[in-house]
mmCIF file of N, CA and C in Angstrom:
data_model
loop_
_atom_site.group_PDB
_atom_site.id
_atom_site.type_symbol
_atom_site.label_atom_id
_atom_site.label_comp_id
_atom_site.label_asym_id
_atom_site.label_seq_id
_atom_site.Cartn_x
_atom_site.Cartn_y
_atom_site.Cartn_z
ATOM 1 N N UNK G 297 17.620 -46.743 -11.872
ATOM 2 C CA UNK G 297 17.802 -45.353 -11.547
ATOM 3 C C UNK G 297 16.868 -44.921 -10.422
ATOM 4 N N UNK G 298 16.292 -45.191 -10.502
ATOM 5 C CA UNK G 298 14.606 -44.904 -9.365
ATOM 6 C C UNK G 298 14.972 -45.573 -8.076
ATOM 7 N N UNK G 299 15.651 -46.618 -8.016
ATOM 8 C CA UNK G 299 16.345 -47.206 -6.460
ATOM 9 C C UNK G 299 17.245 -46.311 -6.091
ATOM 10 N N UNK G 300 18.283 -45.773 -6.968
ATOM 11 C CA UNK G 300 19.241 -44.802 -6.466
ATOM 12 C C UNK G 300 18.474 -43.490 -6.116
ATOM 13 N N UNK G 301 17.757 -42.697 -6.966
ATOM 14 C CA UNK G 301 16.884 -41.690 -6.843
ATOM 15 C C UNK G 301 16.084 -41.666 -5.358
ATOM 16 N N UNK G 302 15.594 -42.876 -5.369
ATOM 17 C CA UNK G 302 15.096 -43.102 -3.867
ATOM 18 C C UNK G 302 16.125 -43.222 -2.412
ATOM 19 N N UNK G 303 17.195 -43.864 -2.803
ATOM 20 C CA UNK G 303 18.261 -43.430 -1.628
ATOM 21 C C UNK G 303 18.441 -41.843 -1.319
ATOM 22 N N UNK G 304 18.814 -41.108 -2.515
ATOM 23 C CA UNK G 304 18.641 -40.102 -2.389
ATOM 24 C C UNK G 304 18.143 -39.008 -1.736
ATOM 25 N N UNK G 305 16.693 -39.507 -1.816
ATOM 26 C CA UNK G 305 15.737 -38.790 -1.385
ATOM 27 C C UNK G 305 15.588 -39.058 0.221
ATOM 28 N N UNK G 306 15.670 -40.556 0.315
ATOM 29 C CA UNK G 306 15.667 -40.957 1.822
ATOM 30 C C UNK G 306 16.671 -39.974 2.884
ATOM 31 N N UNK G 307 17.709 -39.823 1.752
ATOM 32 C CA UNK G 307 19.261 -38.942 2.460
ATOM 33 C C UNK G 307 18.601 -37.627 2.748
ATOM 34 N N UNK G 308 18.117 -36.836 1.822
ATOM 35 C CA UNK G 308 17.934 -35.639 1.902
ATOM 36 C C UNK G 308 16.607 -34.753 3.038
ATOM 37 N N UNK G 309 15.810 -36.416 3.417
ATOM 38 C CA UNK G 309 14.673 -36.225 4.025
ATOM 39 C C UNK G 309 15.211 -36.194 5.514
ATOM 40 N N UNK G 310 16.799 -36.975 5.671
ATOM 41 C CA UNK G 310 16.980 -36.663 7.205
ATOM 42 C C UNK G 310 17.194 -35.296 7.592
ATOM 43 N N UNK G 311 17.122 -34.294 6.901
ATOM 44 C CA UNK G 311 17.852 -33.038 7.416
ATOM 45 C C UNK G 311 16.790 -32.295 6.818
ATOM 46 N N UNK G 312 15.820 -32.419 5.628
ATOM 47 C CA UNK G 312 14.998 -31.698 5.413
ATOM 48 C C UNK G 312 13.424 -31.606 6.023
ATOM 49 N N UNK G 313 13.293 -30.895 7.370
ATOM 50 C CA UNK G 313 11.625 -31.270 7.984
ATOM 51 C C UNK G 313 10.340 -30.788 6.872
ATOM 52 N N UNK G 314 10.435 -29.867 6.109
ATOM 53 C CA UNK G 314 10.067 -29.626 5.391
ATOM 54 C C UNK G 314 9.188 -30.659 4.594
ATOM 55 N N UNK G 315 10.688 -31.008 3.914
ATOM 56 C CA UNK G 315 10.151 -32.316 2.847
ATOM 57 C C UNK G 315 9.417 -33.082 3.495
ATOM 58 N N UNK G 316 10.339 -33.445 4.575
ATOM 59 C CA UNK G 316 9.716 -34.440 5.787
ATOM 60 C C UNK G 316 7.867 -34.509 5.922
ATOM 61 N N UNK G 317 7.380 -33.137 5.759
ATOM 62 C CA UNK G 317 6.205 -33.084 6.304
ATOM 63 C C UNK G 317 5.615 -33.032 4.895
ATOM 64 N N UNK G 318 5.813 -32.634 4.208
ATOM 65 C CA UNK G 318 5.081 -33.230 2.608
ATOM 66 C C UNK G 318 4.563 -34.364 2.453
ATOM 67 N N UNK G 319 5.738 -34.973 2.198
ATOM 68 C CA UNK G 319 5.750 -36.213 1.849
ATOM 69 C C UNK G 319 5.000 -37.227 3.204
ATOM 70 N N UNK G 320 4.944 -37.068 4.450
ATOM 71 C CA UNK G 320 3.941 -37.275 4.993
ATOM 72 C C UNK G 320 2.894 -37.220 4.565
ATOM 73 N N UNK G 321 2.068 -36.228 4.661
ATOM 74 C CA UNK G 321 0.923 -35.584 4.480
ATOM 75 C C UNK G 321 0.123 -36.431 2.967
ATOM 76 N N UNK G 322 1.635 -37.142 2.304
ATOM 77 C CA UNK G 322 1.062 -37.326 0.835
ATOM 78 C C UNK G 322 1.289 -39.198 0.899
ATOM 79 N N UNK G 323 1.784 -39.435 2.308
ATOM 80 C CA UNK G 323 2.345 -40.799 1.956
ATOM 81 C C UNK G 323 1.410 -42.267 1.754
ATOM 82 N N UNK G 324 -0.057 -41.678 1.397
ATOM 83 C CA UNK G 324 -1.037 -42.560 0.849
ATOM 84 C C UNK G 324 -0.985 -42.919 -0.570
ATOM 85 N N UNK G 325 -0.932 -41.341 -1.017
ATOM 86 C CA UNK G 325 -1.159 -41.212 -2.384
ATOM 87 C C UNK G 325 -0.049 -41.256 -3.255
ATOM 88 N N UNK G 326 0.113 -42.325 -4.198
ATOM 89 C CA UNK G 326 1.124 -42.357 -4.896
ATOM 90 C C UNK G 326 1.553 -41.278 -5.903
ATOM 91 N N UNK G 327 0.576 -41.094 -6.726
ATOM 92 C CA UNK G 327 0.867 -39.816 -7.190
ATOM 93 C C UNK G 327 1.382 -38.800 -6.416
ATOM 94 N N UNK G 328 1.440 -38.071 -5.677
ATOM 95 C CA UNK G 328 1.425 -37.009 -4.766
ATOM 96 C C UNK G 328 2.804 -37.405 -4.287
ATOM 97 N N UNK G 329 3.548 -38.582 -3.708
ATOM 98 C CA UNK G 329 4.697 -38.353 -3.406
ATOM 99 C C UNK G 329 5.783 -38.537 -4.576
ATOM 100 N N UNK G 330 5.318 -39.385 -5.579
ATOM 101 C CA UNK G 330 6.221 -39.260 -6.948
ATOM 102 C C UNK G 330 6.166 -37.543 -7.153
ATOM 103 N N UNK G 331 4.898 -36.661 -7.718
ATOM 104 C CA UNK G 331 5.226 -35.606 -7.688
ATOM 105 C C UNK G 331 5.819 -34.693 -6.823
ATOM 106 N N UNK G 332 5.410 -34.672 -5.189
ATOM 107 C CA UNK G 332 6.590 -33.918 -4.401
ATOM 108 C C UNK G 332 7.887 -34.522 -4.490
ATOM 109 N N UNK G 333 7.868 -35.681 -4.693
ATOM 110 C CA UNK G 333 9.617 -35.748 -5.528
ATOM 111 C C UNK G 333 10.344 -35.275 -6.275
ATOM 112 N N UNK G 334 9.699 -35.216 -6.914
ATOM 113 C CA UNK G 334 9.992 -34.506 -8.406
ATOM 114 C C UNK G 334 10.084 -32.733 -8.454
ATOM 115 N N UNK G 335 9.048 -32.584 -7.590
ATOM 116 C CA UNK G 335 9.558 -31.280 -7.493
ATOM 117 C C UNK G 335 10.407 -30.727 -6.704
ATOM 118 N N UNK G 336 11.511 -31.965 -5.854
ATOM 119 C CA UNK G 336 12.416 -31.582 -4.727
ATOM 120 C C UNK G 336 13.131 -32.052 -5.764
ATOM 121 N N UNK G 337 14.017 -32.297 -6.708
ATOM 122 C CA UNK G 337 14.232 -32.998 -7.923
ATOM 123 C C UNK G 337 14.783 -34.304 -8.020
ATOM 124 N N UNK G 338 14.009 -35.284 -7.630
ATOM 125 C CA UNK G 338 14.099 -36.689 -7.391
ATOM 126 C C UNK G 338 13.022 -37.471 -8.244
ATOM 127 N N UNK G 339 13.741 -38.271 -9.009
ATOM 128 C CA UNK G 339 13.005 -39.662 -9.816
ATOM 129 C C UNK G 339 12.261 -40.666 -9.736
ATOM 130 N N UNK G 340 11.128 -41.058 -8.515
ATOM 131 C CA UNK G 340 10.845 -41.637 -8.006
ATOM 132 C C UNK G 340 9.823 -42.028 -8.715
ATOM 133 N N UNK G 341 9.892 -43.177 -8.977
ATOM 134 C CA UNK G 341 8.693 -44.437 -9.284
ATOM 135 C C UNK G 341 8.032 -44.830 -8.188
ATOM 136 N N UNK G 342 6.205 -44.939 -8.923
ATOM 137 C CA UNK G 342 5.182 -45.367 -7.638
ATOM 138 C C UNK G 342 5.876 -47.058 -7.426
ATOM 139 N N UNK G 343 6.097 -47.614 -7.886
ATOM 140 C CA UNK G 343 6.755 -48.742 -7.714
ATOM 141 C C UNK G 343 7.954 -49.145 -6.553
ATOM 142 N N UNK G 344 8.896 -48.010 -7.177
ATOM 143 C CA UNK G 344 9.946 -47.421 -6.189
ATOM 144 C C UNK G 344 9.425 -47.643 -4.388
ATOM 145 N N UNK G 345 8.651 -46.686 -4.595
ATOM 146 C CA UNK G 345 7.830 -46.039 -3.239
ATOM 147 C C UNK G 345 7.281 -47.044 -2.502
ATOM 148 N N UNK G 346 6.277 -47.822 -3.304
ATOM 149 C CA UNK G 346 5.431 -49.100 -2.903
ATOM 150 C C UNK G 346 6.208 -50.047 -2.191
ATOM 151 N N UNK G 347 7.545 -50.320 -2.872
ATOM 152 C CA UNK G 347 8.571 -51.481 -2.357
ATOM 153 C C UNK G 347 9.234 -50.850 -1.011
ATOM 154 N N UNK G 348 9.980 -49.646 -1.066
ATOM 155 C CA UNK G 348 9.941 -48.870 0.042
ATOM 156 C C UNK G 348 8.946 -49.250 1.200
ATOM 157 N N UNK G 349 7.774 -48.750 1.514
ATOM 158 C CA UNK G 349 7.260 -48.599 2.144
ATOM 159 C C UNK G 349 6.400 -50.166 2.584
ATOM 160 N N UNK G 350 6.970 -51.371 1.792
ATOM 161 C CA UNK G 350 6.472 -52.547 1.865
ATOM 162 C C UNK G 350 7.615 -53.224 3.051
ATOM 163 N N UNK G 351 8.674 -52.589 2.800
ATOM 164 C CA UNK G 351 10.073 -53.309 3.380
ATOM 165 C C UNK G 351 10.101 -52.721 4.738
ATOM 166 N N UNK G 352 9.599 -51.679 4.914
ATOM 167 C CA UNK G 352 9.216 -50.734 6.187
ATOM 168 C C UNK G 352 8.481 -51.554 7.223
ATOM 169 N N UNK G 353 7.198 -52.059 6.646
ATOM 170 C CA UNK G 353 6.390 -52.897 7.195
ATOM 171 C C UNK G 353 6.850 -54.364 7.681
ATOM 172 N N UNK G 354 7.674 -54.716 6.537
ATOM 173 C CA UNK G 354 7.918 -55.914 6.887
ATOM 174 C C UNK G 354 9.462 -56.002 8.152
ATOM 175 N N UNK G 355 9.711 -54.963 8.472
ATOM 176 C CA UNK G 355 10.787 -54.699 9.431
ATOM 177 C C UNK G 355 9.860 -54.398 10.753
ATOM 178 N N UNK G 356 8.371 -54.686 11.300
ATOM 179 C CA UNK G 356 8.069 -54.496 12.091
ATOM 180 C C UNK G 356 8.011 -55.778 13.110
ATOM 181 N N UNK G 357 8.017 -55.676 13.987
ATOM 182 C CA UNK G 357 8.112 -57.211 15.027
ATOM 183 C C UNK G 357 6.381 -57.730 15.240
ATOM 184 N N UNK G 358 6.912 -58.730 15.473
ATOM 185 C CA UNK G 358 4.551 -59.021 15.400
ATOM 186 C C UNK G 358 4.025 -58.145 16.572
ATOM 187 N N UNK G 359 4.732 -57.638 17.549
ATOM 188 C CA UNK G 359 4.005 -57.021 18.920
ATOM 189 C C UNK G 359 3.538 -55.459 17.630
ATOM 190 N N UNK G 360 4.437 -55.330 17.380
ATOM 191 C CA UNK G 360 4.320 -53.787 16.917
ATOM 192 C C UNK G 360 3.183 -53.837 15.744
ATOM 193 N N UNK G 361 3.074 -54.831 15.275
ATOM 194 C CA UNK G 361 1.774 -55.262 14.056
ATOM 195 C C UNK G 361 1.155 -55.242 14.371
ATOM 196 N N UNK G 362 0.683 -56.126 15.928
ATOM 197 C CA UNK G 362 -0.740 -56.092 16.424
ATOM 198 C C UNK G 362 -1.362 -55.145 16.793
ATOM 199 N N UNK G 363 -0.599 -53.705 17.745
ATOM 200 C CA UNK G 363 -0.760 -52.682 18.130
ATOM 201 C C UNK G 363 -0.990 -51.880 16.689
ATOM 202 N N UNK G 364 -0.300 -51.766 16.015
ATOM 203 C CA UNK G 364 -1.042 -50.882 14.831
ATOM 204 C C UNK G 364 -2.326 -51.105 14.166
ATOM 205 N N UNK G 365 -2.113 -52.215 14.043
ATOM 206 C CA UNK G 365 -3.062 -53.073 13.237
ATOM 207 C C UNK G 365 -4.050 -52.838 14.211
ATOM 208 N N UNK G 366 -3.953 -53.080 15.405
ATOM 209 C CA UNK G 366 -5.140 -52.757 16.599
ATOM 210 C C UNK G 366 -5.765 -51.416 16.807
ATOM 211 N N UNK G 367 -5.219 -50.749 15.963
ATOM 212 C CA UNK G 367 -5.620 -49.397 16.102
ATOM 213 C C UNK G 367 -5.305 -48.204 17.893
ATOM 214 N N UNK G 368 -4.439 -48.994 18.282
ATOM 215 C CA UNK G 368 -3.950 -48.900 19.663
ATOM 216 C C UNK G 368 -3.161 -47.578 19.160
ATOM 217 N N UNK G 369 -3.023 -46.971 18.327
ATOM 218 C CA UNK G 369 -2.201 -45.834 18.314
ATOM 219 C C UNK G 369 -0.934 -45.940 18.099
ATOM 220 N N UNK G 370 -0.008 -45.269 18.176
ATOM 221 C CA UNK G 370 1.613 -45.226 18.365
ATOM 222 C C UNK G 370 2.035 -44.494 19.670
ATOM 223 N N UNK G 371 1.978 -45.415 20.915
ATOM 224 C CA UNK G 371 2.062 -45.061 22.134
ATOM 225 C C UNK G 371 3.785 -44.846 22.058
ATOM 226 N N UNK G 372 4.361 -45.900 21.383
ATOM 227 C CA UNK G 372 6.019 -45.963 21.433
ATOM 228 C C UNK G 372 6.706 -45.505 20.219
ATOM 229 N N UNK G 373 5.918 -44.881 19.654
ATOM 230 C CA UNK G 373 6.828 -44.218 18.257
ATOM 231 C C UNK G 373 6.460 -45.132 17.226
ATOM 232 N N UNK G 374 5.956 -45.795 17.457
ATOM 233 C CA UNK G 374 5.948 -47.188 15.746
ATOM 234 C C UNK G 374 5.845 -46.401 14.811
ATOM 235 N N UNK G 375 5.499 -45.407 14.717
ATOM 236 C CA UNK G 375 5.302 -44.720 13.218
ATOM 237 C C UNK G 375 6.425 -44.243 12.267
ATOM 238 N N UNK G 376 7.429 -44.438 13.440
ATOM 239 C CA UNK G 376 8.977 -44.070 13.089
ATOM 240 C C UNK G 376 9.259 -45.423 11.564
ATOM 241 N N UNK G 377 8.630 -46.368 11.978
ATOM 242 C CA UNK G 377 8.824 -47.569 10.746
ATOM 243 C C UNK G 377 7.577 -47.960 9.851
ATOM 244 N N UNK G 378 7.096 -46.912 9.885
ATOM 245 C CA UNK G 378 6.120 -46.764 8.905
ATOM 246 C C UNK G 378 6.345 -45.635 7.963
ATOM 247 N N UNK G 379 5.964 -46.069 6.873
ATOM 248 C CA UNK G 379 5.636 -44.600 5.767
ATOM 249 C C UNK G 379 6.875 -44.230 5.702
ATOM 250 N N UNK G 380 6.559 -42.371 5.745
ATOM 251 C CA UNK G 380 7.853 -41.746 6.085
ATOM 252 C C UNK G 380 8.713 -41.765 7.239
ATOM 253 N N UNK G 381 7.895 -42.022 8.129
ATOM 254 C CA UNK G 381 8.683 -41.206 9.692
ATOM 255 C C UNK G 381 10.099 -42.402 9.694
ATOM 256 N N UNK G 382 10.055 -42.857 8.925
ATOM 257 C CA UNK G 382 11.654 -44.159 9.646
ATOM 258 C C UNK G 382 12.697 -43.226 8.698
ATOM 259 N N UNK G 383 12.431 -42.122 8.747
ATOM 260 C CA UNK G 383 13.941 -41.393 7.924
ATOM 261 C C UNK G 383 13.919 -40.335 9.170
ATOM 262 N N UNK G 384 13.633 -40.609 10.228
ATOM 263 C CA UNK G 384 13.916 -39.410 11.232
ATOM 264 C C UNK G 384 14.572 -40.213 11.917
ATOM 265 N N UNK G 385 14.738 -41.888 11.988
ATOM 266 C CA UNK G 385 15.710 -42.527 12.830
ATOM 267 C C UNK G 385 16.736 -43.296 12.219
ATOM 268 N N UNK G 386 16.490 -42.946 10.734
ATOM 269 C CA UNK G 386 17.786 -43.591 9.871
ATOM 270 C C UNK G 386 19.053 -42.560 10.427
ATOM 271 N N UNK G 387 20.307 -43.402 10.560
ATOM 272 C CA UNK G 387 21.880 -42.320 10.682
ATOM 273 C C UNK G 387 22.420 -42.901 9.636
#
């Protein structure tokens, strides 16, 4: 249920900036985005989230690893496939 719950939420985050910026703001803390889930009314397991945001990472190319990882910033958007921000370029 918590995989579907999480599609969900992914759906609702393209059109909502709002949420969008919550769930930013919270996308360290596991607690904090299970609960702003929940209070947008979505089911989300820290587990859920963790795997999410593991599969994010692992969709990055090694140039784009080194530069983050380098602390080089996000000159080209990389942040778009990190965390939250890759639901502003999901269609």
């Amino acid at each position: 249920m918590s995989e579907e719950q999480l599609a969900a939420l992914l759906a609702k985050l393209k059109d909502d900036a709002g949420l969008q910026e919550k769930l930013k703001g919270a996308a360290d803390d596991l607690d904090a985005v299970a609960a702003i889930a929940k209070e947008a009314g979505f089911d989300i397991s820290k587990a859920a989230w963790l795997k999410y945001q593991a599969n994010q990472t692992l969709e990055l190319s090694d140039e784009e690893l080194e530069r983050v990882a380098g602390g080089q910033g996000d000159p080209d958007g990389l942040s778009k496939h990190c965390g939250l921000s890759i639901v502003k370029s999901c269609d």
